[in-house]
Amino acid sequence: MPDSPQKRTALALVEAFNRMDVPAIIAPRTPSCLRHFYPSAMAQRPQDTTTYAESLHSLHAIFRNFSLTLDELIEDSSNPKRPRICMWLSARADTAAGEYVNEYVWLLDFDESGERIIRTKEFSDNLMARDFFPKLKEAMGKERERKDAAAVE
């Protein structure tokens, strides 16, 4: 049995992340698509497509050799008007603070065609992020200071 349109779209999304191809990551999103972050204790506001694209461009400069591995994919087509895909993903990248390793669960809601994403819910390992991102910020500051000092010499 061939893959459904939503499964093909979800797999293409993972491939686009592995190339860090921001236009290809954004392309399947509808204009009104929002990216929601969970758990809600993170207290992050949903991102519209423009904000999401900006954050991806900034991450592209920070995360080198970024890769996503699809650990599991579950498809819910019980409502043909609102197909869903849930993916468990493992992420890895090189950064100024060392290796970045994280896990995500993405819940993708699609339009009837299964080709356009109308909403995403993203769960991530917040303990990892809480510990890693301050180290990354510090390492990037030191890297910037070294570059500034080298430019003066």
mmCIF file of C-alpha atoms in Angstrom:
data_model
loop_
_atom_site.group_PDB
_atom_site.id
_atom_site.type_symbol
_atom_site.label_atom_id
_atom_site.label_comp_id
_atom_site.label_asym_id
_atom_site.label_seq_id
_atom_site.Cartn_x
_atom_site.Cartn_y
_atom_site.Cartn_z
ATOM 1 C CA MET A 1 0.000 0.000 0.000
ATOM 2 C CA PRO A 2 1.479 3.398 -0.946
ATOM 3 C CA ASP A 3 2.171 6.029 1.691
ATOM 4 C CA SER A 4 -0.572 8.558 2.367
ATOM 5 C CA PRO A 5 -0.073 12.193 1.289
ATOM 6 C CA GLN A 6 0.372 13.277 4.918
ATOM 7 C CA LYS A 7 3.007 10.608 5.547
ATOM 8 C CA ARG A 8 4.896 11.685 2.412
ATOM 9 C CA THR A 9 4.684 15.320 3.591
ATOM 10 C CA ALA A 10 5.919 14.419 7.084
ATOM 11 C CA LEU A 11 8.847 12.397 5.726
ATOM 12 C CA ALA A 12 9.739 15.224 3.321
ATOM 13 C CA LEU A 13 9.730 17.585 6.315
ATOM 14 C CA VAL A 14 12.290 15.422 8.142
ATOM 15 C CA GLU A 15 14.434 15.308 4.984
ATOM 16 C CA ALA A 16 14.213 19.117 4.675
ATOM 17 C CA PHE A 17 15.431 19.488 8.281
ATOM 18 C CA ASN A 18 18.349 17.192 7.544
ATOM 19 C CA ARG A 19 19.347 19.534 4.709
ATOM 20 C CA MET A 20 18.390 22.570 6.857
ATOM 21 C CA ASP A 21 16.432 23.734 3.829
ATOM 22 C CA VAL A 22 14.264 26.447 5.407
ATOM 23 C CA PRO A 23 12.066 27.079 2.320
ATOM 24 C CA ALA A 24 11.325 23.324 2.085
ATOM 25 C CA ILE A 25 10.560 23.194 5.834
ATOM 26 C CA ILE A 26 8.142 26.114 5.531
ATOM 27 C CA ALA A 27 6.565 25.142 2.163
ATOM 28 C CA PRO A 28 3.976 22.595 3.403
ATOM 29 C CA ARG A 29 2.622 24.957 6.075
ATOM 30 C CA THR A 30 -0.614 26.813 5.391
ATOM 31 C CA PRO A 31 -0.424 30.619 5.785
ATOM 32 C CA SER A 32 -2.337 30.401 9.081
ATOM 33 C CA CYS A 33 -0.348 27.451 10.493
ATOM 34 C CA LEU A 34 0.850 27.925 14.069
ATOM 35 C CA ARG A 35 3.643 26.065 15.846
ATOM 36 C CA HIS A 36 2.701 25.331 19.476
ATOM 37 C CA PHE A 37 5.267 24.371 22.136
ATOM 38 C CA TYR A 38 4.739 21.842 24.902
ATOM 39 C CA PRO A 39 4.718 21.191 27.726
ATOM 40 C CA SER A 40 2.748 24.323 28.487
ATOM 41 C CA ALA A 41 5.062 25.012 31.461
ATOM 42 C CA MET A 42 7.496 26.348 28.855
ATOM 43 C CA ALA A 43 5.142 29.328 28.549
ATOM 44 C CA GLN A 44 6.113 29.974 24.939
ATOM 45 C CA ARG A 45 3.705 31.675 22.586
ATOM 46 C CA PRO A 46 2.818 29.899 19.345
ATOM 47 C CA GLN A 47 4.897 30.871 16.322
ATOM 48 C CA ASP A 48 3.404 31.907 13.019
ATOM 49 C CA THR A 49 5.136 30.878 9.812
ATOM 50 C CA THR A 50 7.187 34.081 9.480
ATOM 51 C CA THR A 51 8.506 33.852 13.052
ATOM 52 C CA TYR A 52 9.202 30.149 12.617
ATOM 53 C CA ALA A 53 11.204 30.779 9.429
ATOM 54 C CA GLU A 54 13.239 33.498 11.196
ATOM 55 C CA SER A 55 14.039 31.165 14.090
ATOM 56 C CA LEU A 56 15.097 28.415 11.660
ATOM 57 C CA HIS A 57 17.455 30.807 9.861
ATOM 58 C CA SER A 58 19.067 31.813 13.164
ATOM 59 C CA LEU A 59 19.398 28.172 14.274
ATOM 60 C CA HIS A 60 21.050 27.292 10.968
ATOM 61 C CA ALA A 61 24.006 29.483 11.956
ATOM 62 C CA ILE A 62 24.242 27.918 15.433
ATOM 63 C CA PHE A 63 23.649 24.212 14.754
ATOM 64 C CA ARG A 64 26.171 22.623 12.409
ATOM 65 C CA ASN A 65 25.628 19.125 11.003
ATOM 66 C CA PHE A 66 22.055 19.118 12.290
ATOM 67 C CA SER A 67 20.256 15.828 11.792
ATOM 68 C CA LEU A 68 16.899 14.387 12.715
ATOM 69 C CA THR A 69 16.297 10.667 13.032
ATOM 70 C CA LEU A 70 12.747 9.426 12.829
ATOM 71 C CA ASP A 71 12.317 6.961 15.690
ATOM 72 C CA GLU A 72 8.613 6.354 15.269
ATOM 73 C CA LEU A 73 5.713 7.583 13.144
ATOM 74 C CA ILE A 74 2.046 7.058 13.967
ATOM 75 C CA GLU A 75 -0.626 8.030 11.495
ATOM 76 C CA ASP A 76 -4.200 8.840 12.489
ATOM 77 C CA SER A 77 -6.552 8.912 9.542
ATOM 78 C CA SER A 78 -9.729 8.241 11.546
ATOM 79 C CA ASN A 79 -11.020 11.678 10.503
ATOM 80 C CA PRO A 80 -10.389 12.019 6.743
ATOM 81 C CA LYS A 81 -11.045 15.760 6.935
ATOM 82 C CA ARG A 82 -8.284 16.185 9.537
ATOM 83 C CA PRO A 83 -5.505 13.606 9.103
ATOM 84 C CA ARG A 84 -2.714 13.614 11.693
ATOM 85 C CA ILE A 85 0.826 12.357 12.005
ATOM 86 C CA CYS A 86 2.738 11.965 15.258
ATOM 87 C CA MET A 87 6.505 11.582 15.035
ATOM 88 C CA TRP A 88 9.072 10.826 17.700
ATOM 89 C CA LEU A 89 12.394 12.287 16.573
ATOM 90 C CA SER A 90 15.969 12.340 17.830
ATOM 91 C CA ALA A 91 18.053 15.420 17.012
ATOM 92 C CA ARG A 92 21.810 15.863 16.933
ATOM 93 C CA ALA A 93 24.071 18.787 15.986
ATOM 94 C CA ASP A 94 27.480 20.329 16.623
ATOM 95 C CA THR A 95 27.560 23.715 18.368
ATOM 96 C CA ALA A 96 30.031 26.098 19.995
ATOM 97 C CA ALA A 97 29.096 24.487 23.331
ATOM 98 C CA GLY A 98 29.626 20.941 22.083
ATOM 99 C CA GLU A 99 27.237 18.289 20.916
ATOM 100 C CA TYR A 100 23.504 19.045 20.980
ATOM 101 C CA VAL A 101 21.292 15.997 21.469
ATOM 102 C CA ASN A 102 17.561 16.230 22.027
ATOM 103 C CA GLU A 103 14.287 14.393 21.485
ATOM 104 C CA TYR A 104 11.068 15.758 20.067
ATOM 105 C CA VAL A 105 7.531 14.596 19.545
ATOM 106 C CA TRP A 106 5.749 16.437 16.768
ATOM 107 C CA LEU A 107 2.008 16.245 16.254
ATOM 108 C CA LEU A 108 1.164 17.492 12.774
ATOM 109 C CA ASP A 109 -2.416 18.306 11.768
ATOM 110 C CA PHE A 110 -3.066 18.378 8.020
ATOM 111 C CA ASP A 111 -5.712 19.759 5.720
ATOM 112 C CA GLU A 112 -7.949 17.338 3.809
ATOM 113 C CA SER A 113 -5.352 16.905 1.053
ATOM 114 C CA GLY A 114 -2.728 15.684 3.537
ATOM 115 C CA GLU A 115 -0.209 17.910 1.775
ATOM 116 C CA ARG A 116 -0.548 21.049 3.883
ATOM 117 C CA ILE A 117 0.173 21.334 7.609
ATOM 118 C CA ILE A 118 -2.411 23.445 9.415
ATOM 119 C CA ARG A 119 -1.026 23.155 12.974
ATOM 120 C CA THR A 120 1.977 21.696 14.769
ATOM 121 C CA LYS A 121 2.393 20.777 18.397
ATOM 122 C CA GLU A 122 5.999 20.272 19.430
ATOM 123 C CA PHE A 123 7.086 18.541 22.616
ATOM 124 C CA SER A 124 10.781 18.660 23.469
ATOM 125 C CA ASP A 125 13.136 17.542 26.212
ATOM 126 C CA ASN A 126 12.994 20.684 28.317
ATOM 127 C CA LEU A 127 15.494 19.493 30.915
ATOM 128 C CA MET A 128 18.071 19.167 28.182
ATOM 129 C CA ALA A 129 17.208 22.592 26.753
ATOM 130 C CA ARG A 130 17.257 24.210 30.206
ATOM 131 C CA ASP A 131 20.800 22.971 30.812
ATOM 132 C CA PHE A 132 22.186 23.295 27.278
ATOM 133 C CA PHE A 133 21.100 26.708 26.030
ATOM 134 C CA PRO A 134 22.793 28.773 28.785
ATOM 135 C CA LYS A 135 26.055 26.910 27.989
ATOM 136 C CA LEU A 136 25.536 27.600 24.297
ATOM 137 C CA LYS A 137 24.912 31.306 24.935
ATOM 138 C CA GLU A 138 28.119 31.523 27.014
ATOM 139 C CA ALA A 139 30.179 29.651 24.406
ATOM 140 C CA MET A 140 28.867 31.845 21.608
ATOM 141 C CA GLY A 141 29.761 34.965 23.618
ATOM 142 C CA LYS A 142 33.316 33.708 24.108
ATOM 143 C CA GLU A 143 33.577 32.831 20.424
ATOM 144 C CA ARG A 144 32.402 36.344 19.512
ATOM 145 C CA GLU A 145 34.959 37.884 21.912
ATOM 146 C CA ARG A 146 37.767 35.829 20.305
ATOM 147 C CA LYS A 147 36.727 36.965 16.833
ATOM 148 C CA ASP A 148 36.533 40.598 17.961
ATOM 149 C CA ALA A 149 39.989 40.369 19.575
ATOM 150 C CA ALA A 150 41.453 38.784 16.441
ATOM 151 C CA ALA A 151 39.959 41.553 14.287
ATOM 152 C CA VAL A 152 41.651 44.221 16.431
ATOM 153 C CA GLU A 153 45.118 42.633 16.135
#
